[in-house]
Coordinates of C-alpha atoms and ligand atoms in Angstrom, one line a residue:
M1 CA 111.5 148.4 78.8
S2 CA 113.0 145.7 81.0
S3 CA 112.3 145.3 84.7
P4 CA 114.5 147.0 87.3
R5 CA 117.6 145.1 88.3
H6 CA 117.9 147.0 91.6
I7 CA 115.0 148.5 93.6
A8 CA 115.6 150.7 96.6
V9 CA 112.9 151.4 99.1
I10 CA 112.3 154.2 101.7
M11 CA 110.0 152.2 104.0
D12 CA 108.0 155.1 105.4
G13 CA 104.8 155.2 107.5
N14 CA 105.3 152.5 110.1
G15 CA 104.5 155.0 112.9
R16 CA 101.3 156.3 111.3
W17 CA 100.2 152.7 110.6
A18 CA 100.6 151.8 114.3
A19 CA 99.0 155.1 115.5
A20 CA 95.9 154.5 113.3
K21 CA 95.5 151.1 115.0
G22 CA 96.1 152.5 118.5
L23 CA 99.3 150.5 118.7
P24 CA 102.8 151.5 119.9
R25 CA 105.2 152.6 117.2
I26 CA 107.3 149.5 117.5
A27 CA 104.3 147.4 116.4
G28 CA 104.4 149.4 113.2
H29 CA 108.1 148.5 112.7
R30 CA 107.4 144.9 113.4
A31 CA 104.7 145.0 110.7
G32 CA 107.2 146.8 108.5
A33 CA 109.6 143.9 108.9
E34 CA 106.9 141.6 107.6
A35 CA 106.3 143.9 104.7
L36 CA 110.0 143.7 103.9
D37 CA 109.8 139.9 103.7
R38 CA 106.8 140.3 101.3
A39 CA 108.7 142.8 99.2
M40 CA 111.7 140.5 99.0
H41 CA 109.6 137.6 97.7
L42 CA 107.9 139.9 95.2
C43 CA 111.3 141.1 94.0
R44 CA 112.7 137.7 93.6
D45 CA 109.7 136.5 91.7
A46 CA 109.9 139.5 89.4
G47 CA 113.6 138.8 88.6
V48 CA 114.9 141.8 90.5
E49 CA 118.5 141.0 91.7
Y50 CA 119.0 143.7 94.4
L51 CA 116.8 145.2 97.0
T52 CA 118.1 148.0 99.3
V53 CA 116.0 149.2 102.1
Y54 CA 116.3 152.3 104.4
A55 CA 115.8 150.8 107.9
F56 CA 117.6 153.3 110.1
S57 CA 119.0 156.7 109.2
T58 CA 121.8 158.7 110.9
E59 CA 118.9 161.0 112.0
N60 CA 116.8 158.2 113.5
W61 CA 119.2 158.2 116.6
K62 CA 117.3 161.3 117.7
R63 CA 114.1 159.3 118.2
S64 CA 113.1 158.2 121.7
E65 CA 115.3 155.7 123.5
E66 CA 112.4 153.3 123.6
E67 CA 111.9 153.4 119.8
V68 CA 115.6 153.2 119.0
G69 CA 116.1 150.3 121.5
G70 CA 113.0 148.6 120.0
L71 CA 114.3 148.9 116.5
M72 CA 117.8 147.6 117.4
R73 CA 116.2 144.6 119.1
L74 CA 113.9 144.0 116.1
L75 CA 117.0 144.0 113.8
S76 CA 118.8 141.6 116.1
I77 CA 115.8 139.3 116.2
Y78 CA 115.4 139.6 112.4
I79 CA 119.0 138.6 111.9
S80 CA 118.9 135.5 114.1
S81 CA 115.4 134.3 113.2
K82 CA 115.8 134.7 109.4
R83 CA 119.3 133.2 109.2
K84 CA 118.3 129.8 107.7
E85 CA 115.5 131.2 105.6
L86 CA 117.7 133.8 103.9
K87 CA 120.4 131.2 103.2
K88 CA 117.8 128.7 101.9
N89 CA 116.3 131.3 99.6
G90 CA 119.7 132.4 98.2
V91 CA 119.6 135.8 99.8
R92 CA 122.9 137.6 100.3
F93 CA 122.5 139.9 103.4
R94 CA 124.5 143.1 103.5
V95 CA 124.5 146.2 105.6
I96 CA 125.3 149.7 104.4
G97 CA 125.8 152.6 106.7
R98 CA 128.0 153.6 109.6
R99 CA 128.0 150.2 111.3
S100 CA 130.5 151.3 114.0
D101 CA 127.5 153.3 115.5
L102 CA 125.8 150.0 116.2
S103 CA 126.4 147.9 119.3
E104 CA 129.3 145.5 119.1
K105 CA 126.9 142.6 119.5
L106 CA 124.8 143.7 116.6
Q107 CA 127.9 144.4 114.5
R108 CA 129.1 140.8 115.2
E109 CA 125.6 139.4 114.3
I110 CA 125.6 141.4 111.0
A111 CA 129.2 140.3 110.1
D112 CA 128.3 136.7 110.8
L113 CA 125.1 136.8 108.6
E114 CA 127.0 138.5 105.8
A115 CA 129.6 135.8 105.8
F116 CA 127.0 133.0 106.1
T117 CA 125.0 134.3 103.1
A118 CA 127.8 135.6 101.0
D119 CA 127.1 133.2 98.1
G120 CA 123.4 134.2 97.7
A121 CA 122.3 135.2 94.2
F122 CA 119.8 137.9 95.4
T123 CA 121.1 140.8 97.5
L124 CA 119.2 142.4 100.4
A125 CA 121.1 145.5 101.4
V126 CA 119.9 147.0 104.7
A127 CA 120.8 150.7 105.4
L128 CA 121.5 151.1 109.1
S129 CA 122.8 154.3 110.7
Y130 CA 122.9 155.4 107.1
G131 CA 123.1 158.8 105.5
G132 CA 124.0 159.5 101.9
R133 CA 126.2 162.5 102.7
D134 CA 127.9 160.6 105.5
E135 CA 128.6 157.8 103.2
I136 CA 130.1 160.2 100.6
V137 CA 132.3 161.9 103.2
R138 CA 133.5 158.5 104.5
A139 CA 134.4 157.4 100.9
A140 CA 136.3 160.7 100.4
R141 CA 138.2 160.1 103.7
K142 CA 139.0 156.6 102.6
A143 CA 140.5 157.8 99.3
L144 CA 142.5 160.4 101.2
S145 CA 143.7 158.0 103.8
E146 CA 144.9 155.6 101.1
G147 CA 147.1 158.5 99.8
M148 CA 145.3 158.4 96.4
A149 CA 146.6 161.0 93.9
P150 CA 143.8 163.5 93.1
G151 CA 144.0 162.7 89.4
D152 CA 143.4 159.0 90.1
L153 CA 140.0 159.6 91.8
D154 CA 137.3 159.3 89.1
E155 CA 133.7 158.3 89.5
A156 CA 134.4 154.5 89.3
A157 CA 137.2 154.7 91.9
F158 CA 134.9 156.8 94.2
A159 CA 132.0 154.4 93.8
Q160 CA 134.3 151.6 94.9
R161 CA 134.8 153.3 98.2
L162 CA 131.1 153.7 98.9
D163 CA 129.3 151.2 101.2
T164 CA 127.5 150.0 98.1
A165 CA 130.7 148.9 96.3
G166 CA 129.9 146.1 93.9
I167 CA 126.2 146.8 93.9
P168 CA 124.8 148.4 90.8
D169 CA 123.0 151.7 91.1
P170 CA 119.3 151.4 91.8
D171 CA 117.0 151.6 88.8
L172 CA 113.9 152.4 90.8
V173 CA 113.5 154.1 94.2
I174 CA 110.1 153.6 95.9
R175 CA 108.9 155.7 98.8
T176 CA 105.8 154.9 100.7
S177 CA 103.4 157.0 102.9
G178 CA 103.0 160.0 100.6
E179 CA 106.2 161.8 101.4
L180 CA 108.0 163.1 98.3
R181 CA 111.6 163.4 99.5
L182 CA 114.9 161.4 99.2
S183 CA 115.8 162.1 102.8
N184 CA 119.5 161.5 102.4
F185 CA 119.1 158.0 100.9
L186 CA 121.6 156.8 98.2
L187 CA 122.4 160.3 97.1
W188 CA 125.2 159.2 94.8
Q189 CA 123.7 156.0 93.6
A190 CA 120.2 157.4 92.8
A191 CA 121.6 159.9 90.2
Y192 CA 119.7 158.3 87.3
A193 CA 117.0 156.3 89.3
E194 CA 113.3 156.5 88.5
F195 CA 111.1 157.4 91.4
F196 CA 107.8 155.9 92.4
F197 CA 105.8 157.4 95.3
T198 CA 102.7 155.9 96.8
G199 CA 100.4 156.9 99.7
T200 CA 100.4 153.4 101.0
L201 CA 101.9 153.1 104.5
W202 CA 104.9 150.7 104.4
P203 CA 103.3 147.9 106.6
D204 CA 100.4 147.7 104.0
F205 CA 102.7 147.6 101.0
G206 CA 101.9 144.5 99.0
K207 CA 101.6 142.9 95.6
D208 CA 99.3 145.6 94.1
D209 CA 101.6 148.4 95.1
F210 CA 104.6 146.5 93.8
E211 CA 103.0 145.8 90.5
A212 CA 102.0 149.5 90.2
A213 CA 105.6 150.5 90.8
L214 CA 106.8 148.0 88.1
A215 CA 104.2 149.2 85.6
A216 CA 105.1 152.8 86.2
F217 CA 108.8 152.0 85.8
A218 CA 108.1 150.1 82.5
K219 CA 106.5 153.2 81.0
R220 CA 109.5 155.5 81.8
D221 CA 111.8 156.6 79.0
R222 CA 115.2 156.2 80.6
R223 CA 117.7 158.2 78.5
M224 CA 120.2 158.5 81.3
G225 CA 121.1 162.0 80.1
G226 CA 121.5 161.0 76.5
R227 CA 119.1 161.6 73.6
K228 CA 117.1 159.0 71.6
Q229 CA 118.2 158.7 68.0
Ligands
FPP1 C1 109.9 154.9 108.8 O1 108.6 155.0 109.3 C2 110.5 153.6 109.2 C3 111.6 153.5 109.9 C4 112.4 154.6 110.5 C5 112.1 152.1 110.3 C6 112.0 151.1 109.2 C7 112.3 149.8 109.8 C8 111.7 148.7 109.6 C9 110.7 148.4 108.5 C10 112.1 147.5 110.4 C11 112.4 146.3 109.7 C12 113.7 146.3 109.1 C13 114.5 145.1 109.2 C14 115.7 145.0 108.4 C15 114.1 144.1 110.1 P1 108.3 156.0 110.5 O2 108.5 155.4 111.8 O3 109.1 157.3 110.2 O4 106.8 156.3 110.2 P2 106.0 157.6 110.4 O5 106.6 158.6 109.4 O6 104.6 157.2 110.1 O7 106.1 158.0 111.8

């Protein structure tokens, strides 16, 4: 069994991590951003080519103004402070989700970083204002607005209209903090993914957890709906 080409992560548990330390929730998200950098290095060292992370869901807008504002600022700081490092490390930055929900300033910063890192060999896709159902509805609307004939819309044509167009489906989805749900993440793309759940809170996610996830993946028998001969 080969290693996964694409890993997707539901980075859960930042708030609990902060609460356990008596810190504000945003401190947990800051530590979560550091865990993301760690995970990215681990992926690259392991030969993984794509990492997609759930950073902000369509539901997360319902959180307090303070937390939403703090997360948006953190994203903006991440984008400006990591610019050179991402480029140097060959990381192609990409955002999936309803980006029109984001401030115009953040949208510009994202578009600029995407263009600047477009030739990177490793892809970091960050899901922002993302919901799997929302993405599917937007893809369907896109096909309709293009005047596509119903008979021309097959799975490949549909996938090309998703935010993840050009990115292969995830082989492995990891969720931290002990929750056992998909929470509207990559609904279409995770059709044949393997799942790895760990009780570790995202800010504590490191080499041991990553290796445990890869070892579990290596033991899975991926038939993708087919039968072994
Ligand atoms: C879930 O934990 C985490 C989030 C909603 C935000 C994830 C964001 C980051 C890790 C920020 C860094 C991202 C980038 C791209 C800079 P939670 O807050 O729901 O935790 P809880 O369930 O313990 O409350």
